[in-house]
Amino acid sequence: MGPVLFIVLSWSLYKQIVQQPDLGLRWQQIKYSWINPCFWIVFGLMFINWGIEGAKWKQLISALENFSFLKALKSVLAGCSITMLTPNRIGEYGGRIIYVAEENRIKAISLTILGSISQLGITMVMGTIGLFILKDSLQGAVFVKALPWLFNNAVLFFSFLVTVMLFLIYFKVHFFISLISRIRILKSVVKYIEVVDTFSGKQLLRLLFLSLIRYMIFILQYVMLLRVMDVNISLFLSFWLITIFYLTMVMLPTVGFIELPVRAITSVKLISVYSSNIIGIQAAAFGIWLINLVIPAIIGSLLIFGIKIMKER
């Protein structure tokens, strides 16, 4: 599996990159950005970002197994490699459980989902706040006029409703498990998901806090890379625009091999309202994708390759 995954992933990434319009200009801009210290700060934040995700997974999987931080980090990176090839990153579940004992793998999927809900909840709440803030601020008036559909009451209500539902599921998981146990056809799955009911409110808040820190690192990386690429808009605007960008991305159905163009188009649609530097906006989107997704995915595929070699030995 490892060698095949690495080859398929590499080919998929290559096709995504070479099919991009203005690739030469974007790559040139990124190449010159390497001499900017801020670029290397953004790159360094990648390790903190995935380190936090490793800490989250270590805390989650402790309900089943005793993972070291290093093993948890490897598991997260393995999940990242497979997720690049699947719709809306559902492959993450399959990637992470490679490091989990076989008898615990199905239960581990429910823990992965719990961790995803904590991250998704933060993304939804911050993005929804971003919509409300830009709708009512003077600086956001141009944005609202340019993209009125985004601030439609139906969109705002839907975002708010999804956010509330996510946090209800997250903090009231016992209620939902009880509900499922009453449905005859679903009774058999309860034994696999009841492990998520072992976390206290304090532990759930800690996971949520780690998700918030990780989210803020994503925002900081994007804000800094926009500056590196000479996309000069205020910190206030860039912060809230990026929260809306991530909100939009979680709502859009994507498959790994089309995520880059979707990211590029979405970022241009949102940020170009305040900046005419289209190449800079696209280069920033490309850089974030490369740093936060491609590099970890390649490392993860090599780790899976390593597991395959060890098993053969």
Tab-separated table of C-alpha atoms in Angstrom:
chain	number	residue	atom	x	y	z
A	1	MET	CA	0.000	0.000	0.000
A	2	GLY	CA	2.768	2.453	0.952
A	3	PRO	CA	4.609	2.643	-2.417
A	4	VAL	CA	1.339	2.774	-4.371
A	5	LEU	CA	-0.016	5.556	-2.134
A	6	PHE	CA	3.191	7.561	-2.507
A	7	ILE	CA	3.142	7.250	-6.321
A	8	VAL	CA	-0.590	8.065	-6.615
A	9	LEU	CA	-0.255	11.005	-4.219
A	10	SER	CA	2.794	12.381	-6.036
A	11	TRP	CA	1.052	12.097	-9.419
A	12	SER	CA	-2.102	13.739	-8.072
A	13	LEU	CA	-0.118	16.652	-6.612
A	14	TYR	CA	1.880	17.026	-9.833
A	15	LYS	CA	-1.314	17.190	-11.928
A	16	GLN	CA	-2.822	19.776	-9.583
A	17	ILE	CA	0.214	22.004	-9.810
A	18	VAL	CA	0.936	21.841	-13.559
A	19	GLN	CA	-2.686	22.536	-14.486
A	20	GLN	CA	-2.763	25.845	-12.633
A	21	PRO	CA	-2.968	29.040	-14.753
A	22	ASP	CA	-0.112	31.523	-14.278
A	23	LEU	CA	1.904	28.794	-12.547
A	24	GLY	CA	5.203	30.374	-13.605
A	25	LEU	CA	4.326	33.743	-12.076
A	26	ARG	CA	3.042	32.155	-8.891
A	27	TRP	CA	6.088	29.963	-8.490
A	28	GLN	CA	8.373	32.944	-9.193
A	29	GLN	CA	6.668	34.930	-6.448
A	30	ILE	CA	6.934	32.051	-4.000
A	31	LYS	CA	10.587	31.509	-4.960
A	32	TYR	CA	11.478	35.103	-4.130
A	33	SER	CA	9.461	34.917	-0.912
A	34	TRP	CA	11.932	32.334	0.429
A	35	ILE	CA	14.361	35.108	1.299
A	36	ASN	CA	11.709	36.723	3.510
A	37	PRO	CA	12.066	35.659	7.198
A	38	CYS	CA	8.259	35.660	7.529
A	39	PHE	CA	8.063	32.828	5.010
A	40	TRP	CA	10.218	30.643	7.239
A	41	ILE	CA	8.117	31.563	10.279
A	42	VAL	CA	5.067	30.356	8.342
A	43	PHE	CA	6.971	27.175	7.475
A	44	GLY	CA	8.020	26.686	11.110
A	45	LEU	CA	4.438	27.101	12.298
A	46	MET	CA	3.588	23.988	10.266
A	47	PHE	CA	5.471	21.850	12.809
A	48	ILE	CA	3.643	23.501	15.732
A	49	ASN	CA	0.343	23.035	13.913
A	50	TRP	CA	0.777	19.295	13.385
A	51	GLY	CA	2.355	18.938	16.826
A	52	ILE	CA	-0.859	20.283	18.364
A	53	GLU	CA	-2.910	17.885	16.249
A	54	GLY	CA	-0.647	15.078	17.469
A	55	ALA	CA	-1.294	16.140	21.083
A	56	LYS	CA	-5.044	16.149	20.405
A	57	TRP	CA	-4.915	12.657	18.925
A	58	LYS	CA	-2.786	11.390	21.820
A	59	GLN	CA	-5.432	12.627	24.251
A	60	LEU	CA	-8.270	11.119	22.207
A	61	ILE	CA	-6.702	7.708	21.583
A	62	SER	CA	-5.763	7.393	25.282
A	63	ALA	CA	-9.348	6.199	25.789
A	64	LEU	CA	-8.283	3.016	23.948
A	65	GLU	CA	-4.488	2.785	23.941
A	66	ASN	CA	-1.416	4.353	25.450
A	67	PHE	CA	0.201	6.276	22.576
A	68	SER	CA	3.444	8.207	22.842
A	69	PHE	CA	3.421	11.717	21.361
A	70	LEU	CA	5.685	10.562	18.512
A	71	LYS	CA	3.399	7.647	17.642
A	72	ALA	CA	0.359	9.951	17.747
A	73	LEU	CA	2.117	12.410	15.423
A	74	LYS	CA	3.001	9.638	12.961
A	75	SER	CA	-0.613	8.490	13.017
A	76	VAL	CA	-1.831	12.024	12.238
A	77	LEU	CA	0.610	12.394	9.323
A	78	ALA	CA	-0.411	8.996	7.926
A	79	GLY	CA	-4.002	10.203	7.967
A	80	CYS	CA	-2.963	13.403	6.213
A	81	SER	CA	-1.426	11.443	3.327
A	82	ILE	CA	-4.537	9.409	2.570
A	83	THR	CA	-6.886	12.359	3.047
A	84	MET	CA	-5.335	14.118	0.031
A	85	LEU	CA	-6.901	11.496	-2.236
A	86	THR	CA	-10.413	11.339	-0.764
A	87	PRO	CA	-13.539	13.557	-0.828
A	88	ASN	CA	-13.631	16.155	1.962
A	89	ARG	CA	-10.684	14.416	3.660
A	90	ILE	CA	-12.628	11.405	4.890
A	91	GLY	CA	-9.518	9.302	4.275
A	92	GLU	CA	-8.037	10.773	7.453
A	93	TYR	CA	-9.918	8.168	9.486
A	94	GLY	CA	-8.442	5.274	7.532
A	95	GLY	CA	-4.924	6.719	7.712
A	96	ARG	CA	-4.831	7.268	11.458
A	97	ILE	CA	-6.045	3.827	12.453
A	98	ILE	CA	-3.052	2.176	10.740
A	99	TYR	CA	-1.130	2.765	13.982
A	100	VAL	CA	-3.994	1.546	16.200
A	101	ALA	CA	-4.260	-2.083	17.379
A	102	GLU	CA	-6.513	-4.052	15.047
A	103	GLU	CA	-9.144	-4.795	17.705
A	104	ASN	CA	-9.520	-1.067	18.457
A	105	ARG	CA	-9.606	0.326	14.919
A	106	ILE	CA	-13.379	0.672	14.485
A	107	LYS	CA	-13.675	2.389	17.882
A	108	ALA	CA	-10.764	4.691	16.956
A	109	ILE	CA	-12.745	6.002	13.970
A	110	SER	CA	-15.347	7.461	16.357
A	111	LEU	CA	-12.544	9.181	18.293
A	112	THR	CA	-11.214	10.656	15.056
A	113	ILE	CA	-14.683	11.990	14.282
A	114	LEU	CA	-14.887	13.557	17.756
A	115	GLY	CA	-11.579	15.339	17.138
A	116	SER	CA	-12.791	16.496	13.720
A	117	ILE	CA	-15.973	17.908	15.274
A	118	SER	CA	-13.904	19.933	17.738
A	119	GLN	CA	-11.869	21.460	14.876
A	120	LEU	CA	-14.904	21.916	12.626
A	121	GLY	CA	-16.835	23.574	15.459
A	122	ILE	CA	-14.092	26.180	15.914
A	123	THR	CA	-13.972	26.800	12.151
A	124	MET	CA	-17.741	27.239	11.990
A	125	VAL	CA	-18.044	29.538	14.983
A	126	MET	CA	-15.143	31.780	13.894
A	127	GLY	CA	-16.385	31.921	10.294
A	128	THR	CA	-19.925	32.750	11.409
A	129	ILE	CA	-18.593	35.523	13.658
A	130	GLY	CA	-16.575	36.762	10.675
A	131	LEU	CA	-19.750	36.971	8.558
A	132	PHE	CA	-21.565	38.949	11.255
A	133	ILE	CA	-18.636	41.304	11.915
A	134	LEU	CA	-17.994	42.168	8.269
A	135	LYS	CA	-21.711	42.564	7.629
A	136	ASP	CA	-21.991	45.261	10.308
A	137	SER	CA	-18.591	46.980	10.020
A	138	LEU	CA	-17.663	49.971	7.866
A	139	GLN	CA	-14.631	48.112	6.463
A	140	GLY	CA	-16.855	45.214	5.481
A	141	ALA	CA	-19.327	47.353	3.529
A	142	VAL	CA	-17.396	46.932	0.254
A	143	PHE	CA	-17.252	43.178	0.806
A	144	VAL	CA	-20.987	42.909	1.473
A	145	LYS	CA	-21.728	44.920	-1.679
A	146	ALA	CA	-19.397	42.764	-3.807
A	147	LEU	CA	-20.670	39.413	-2.464
A	148	PRO	CA	-24.214	40.057	-1.210
A	149	TRP	CA	-25.181	36.362	-1.474
A	150	LEU	CA	-22.614	35.485	1.209
A	151	PHE	CA	-24.380	37.714	3.711
A	152	ASN	CA	-27.860	36.545	2.865
A	153	ASN	CA	-29.858	35.882	6.033
A	154	ALA	CA	-30.365	32.262	4.959
A	155	VAL	CA	-26.584	31.694	4.750
A	156	LEU	CA	-26.011	33.320	8.143
A	157	PHE	CA	-28.823	31.318	9.721
A	158	PHE	CA	-27.534	28.067	8.204
A	159	SER	CA	-23.985	28.733	9.493
A	160	PHE	CA	-25.312	29.553	12.956
A	161	LEU	CA	-27.570	26.479	12.989
A	162	VAL	CA	-24.779	24.112	11.934
A	163	THR	CA	-22.481	25.623	14.587
A	164	VAL	CA	-25.054	25.108	17.349
A	165	MET	CA	-25.734	21.524	16.210
A	166	LEU	CA	-22.029	20.682	16.177
A	167	PHE	CA	-21.524	21.900	19.739
A	168	LEU	CA	-24.657	20.111	20.926
A	169	ILE	CA	-23.331	16.848	19.461
A	170	TYR	CA	-19.884	17.538	20.911
A	171	PHE	CA	-20.943	18.316	24.484
A	172	LYS	CA	-24.094	16.173	24.631
A	173	VAL	CA	-22.749	13.054	22.952
A	174	HIS	CA	-24.277	10.871	25.693
A	175	PHE	CA	-27.763	11.972	24.615
A	176	PHE	CA	-27.102	11.046	20.975
A	177	ILE	CA	-25.656	7.659	21.904
A	178	SER	CA	-28.744	6.968	24.028
A	179	LEU	CA	-30.909	7.978	21.078
A	180	ILE	CA	-29.034	5.637	18.719
A	181	SER	CA	-29.286	2.751	21.205
A	182	ARG	CA	-33.090	2.981	20.994
A	183	ILE	CA	-33.071	2.454	17.241
A	184	ARG	CA	-33.078	-1.294	16.651
A	185	ILE	CA	-31.189	-1.215	13.348
A	186	LEU	CA	-28.390	0.924	14.886
A	187	LYS	CA	-28.044	-0.877	18.226
A	188	SER	CA	-25.096	-2.940	16.987
A	189	VAL	CA	-22.930	0.158	16.366
A	190	VAL	CA	-23.317	1.557	19.908
A	191	LYS	CA	-20.500	-0.608	21.278
A	192	TYR	CA	-18.126	0.996	18.773
A	193	ILE	CA	-19.051	4.623	19.453
A	194	GLU	CA	-19.689	4.629	23.206
A	195	VAL	CA	-15.955	5.216	23.761
A	196	VAL	CA	-16.524	8.918	22.919
A	197	ASP	CA	-18.775	9.140	25.995
A	198	THR	CA	-15.811	8.488	28.314
A	199	PHE	CA	-14.504	12.068	28.082
A	200	SER	CA	-15.333	14.550	30.815
A	201	GLY	CA	-16.461	18.107	30.106
A	202	LYS	CA	-13.021	19.331	31.158
A	203	GLN	CA	-11.312	17.019	28.652
A	204	LEU	CA	-13.659	18.130	25.871
A	205	LEU	CA	-12.895	21.774	26.650
A	206	ARG	CA	-9.169	20.996	26.541
A	207	LEU	CA	-9.570	19.443	23.082
A	208	LEU	CA	-11.559	22.468	21.980
A	209	PHE	CA	-8.840	24.786	23.280
A	210	LEU	CA	-6.170	22.889	21.331
A	211	SER	CA	-8.375	23.142	18.227
A	212	LEU	CA	-8.660	26.911	18.753
A	213	ILE	CA	-4.882	27.309	19.042
A	214	ARG	CA	-4.413	25.260	15.882
A	215	TYR	CA	-7.011	27.365	14.078
A	216	MET	CA	-5.284	30.584	15.127
A	217	ILE	CA	-2.014	29.207	13.740
A	218	PHE	CA	-3.764	28.599	10.399
A	219	ILE	CA	-4.988	32.207	10.419
A	220	LEU	CA	-1.579	33.598	11.398
A	221	GLN	CA	0.148	31.617	8.638
A	222	TYR	CA	-2.281	32.906	6.021
A	223	VAL	CA	-2.097	36.533	7.200
A	224	MET	CA	1.727	36.430	7.158
A	225	LEU	CA	1.895	34.768	3.746
A	226	LEU	CA	-0.453	37.370	2.259
A	227	ARG	CA	1.958	40.047	3.514
A	228	VAL	CA	4.934	38.149	2.090
A	229	MET	CA	3.160	38.032	-1.300
A	230	ASP	CA	2.504	41.816	-1.170
A	231	VAL	CA	-1.248	41.484	-0.675
A	232	ASN	CA	-1.543	44.578	1.464
A	233	ILE	CA	-4.821	44.728	3.347
A	234	SER	CA	-5.393	45.576	7.014
A	235	LEU	CA	-4.914	42.941	9.709
A	236	PHE	CA	-8.554	43.343	10.741
A	237	LEU	CA	-9.808	42.582	7.247
A	238	SER	CA	-7.336	39.815	6.472
A	239	PHE	CA	-8.146	38.034	9.769
A	240	TRP	CA	-11.918	37.994	9.240
A	241	LEU	CA	-11.680	37.321	5.496
A	242	ILE	CA	-9.617	34.227	6.211
A	243	THR	CA	-12.139	33.007	8.801
A	244	ILE	CA	-14.789	33.255	6.060
A	245	PHE	CA	-12.428	31.518	3.620
A	246	TYR	CA	-12.055	28.506	5.940
A	247	LEU	CA	-15.814	28.505	6.617
A	248	THR	CA	-16.440	28.397	2.862
A	249	MET	CA	-13.913	25.605	2.350
A	250	VAL	CA	-15.540	23.294	4.927
A	251	MET	CA	-18.923	23.823	3.271
A	252	LEU	CA	-17.733	23.143	-0.275
A	253	PRO	CA	-17.604	19.495	-1.389
A	254	THR	CA	-14.058	18.818	-2.603
A	255	VAL	CA	-11.913	15.877	-3.663
A	256	GLY	CA	-8.164	15.929	-3.012
A	257	PHE	CA	-7.130	16.456	-6.628
A	258	ILE	CA	-9.368	19.532	-7.103
A	259	GLU	CA	-8.822	21.156	-3.705
A	260	LEU	CA	-6.025	23.440	-4.902
A	261	PRO	CA	-8.017	25.119	-7.698
A	262	VAL	CA	-11.029	25.418	-5.365
A	263	ARG	CA	-8.807	27.085	-2.760
A	264	ALA	CA	-7.322	29.442	-5.348
A	265	ILE	CA	-10.702	30.454	-6.790
A	266	THR	CA	-12.298	30.909	-3.353
A	267	SER	CA	-9.424	32.990	-1.982
A	268	VAL	CA	-9.420	35.253	-5.057
A	269	LYS	CA	-13.196	35.672	-4.866
A	270	LEU	CA	-13.009	36.777	-1.236
A	271	ILE	CA	-9.749	38.718	-0.981
A	272	SER	CA	-9.672	40.409	-4.397
A	273	VAL	CA	-12.485	42.668	-3.177
A	274	TYR	CA	-9.773	44.562	-1.262
A	275	SER	CA	-6.643	43.836	-3.314
A	276	SER	CA	-5.925	43.740	-7.051
A	277	ASN	CA	-2.853	41.547	-6.532
A	278	ILE	CA	-4.478	38.371	-7.916
A	279	ILE	CA	-1.165	36.562	-8.432
A	280	GLY	CA	-0.186	37.325	-4.826
A	281	ILE	CA	-3.524	36.009	-3.510
A	282	GLN	CA	-3.163	32.826	-5.583
A	283	ALA	CA	0.473	32.404	-4.546
A	284	ALA	CA	-0.514	32.680	-0.865
A	285	ALA	CA	-3.240	30.031	-1.345
A	286	PHE	CA	-0.746	27.811	-3.170
A	287	GLY	CA	1.882	28.331	-0.452
A	288	ILE	CA	-0.514	27.475	2.389
A	289	TRP	CA	-1.665	24.354	0.528
A	290	LEU	CA	1.944	23.330	-0.100
A	291	ILE	CA	3.132	23.919	3.481
A	292	ASN	CA	0.148	22.707	5.496
A	293	LEU	CA	-1.102	19.830	3.340
A	294	VAL	CA	1.377	18.647	0.713
A	295	ILE	CA	4.531	18.401	2.848
A	296	PRO	CA	2.760	16.578	5.743
A	297	ALA	CA	1.021	14.293	3.202
A	298	ILE	CA	4.341	13.325	1.603
A	299	ILE	CA	5.876	12.650	5.026
A	300	GLY	CA	2.810	10.580	5.939
A	301	SER	CA	3.017	8.494	2.761
A	302	LEU	CA	6.680	7.750	3.511
A	303	LEU	CA	5.702	6.668	7.039
A	304	ILE	CA	3.098	4.269	5.599
A	305	PHE	CA	5.765	3.007	3.187
A	306	GLY	CA	7.999	2.411	6.207
A	307	ILE	CA	5.268	0.444	7.996
A	308	LYS	CA	4.899	-1.778	4.913
A	309	ILE	CA	8.664	-2.501	4.857
A	310	MET	CA	8.700	-3.313	8.590
A	311	LYS	CA	5.792	-5.742	8.196
A	312	GLU	CA	7.497	-7.502	5.289
A	313	ARG	CA	10.636	-7.931	7.381
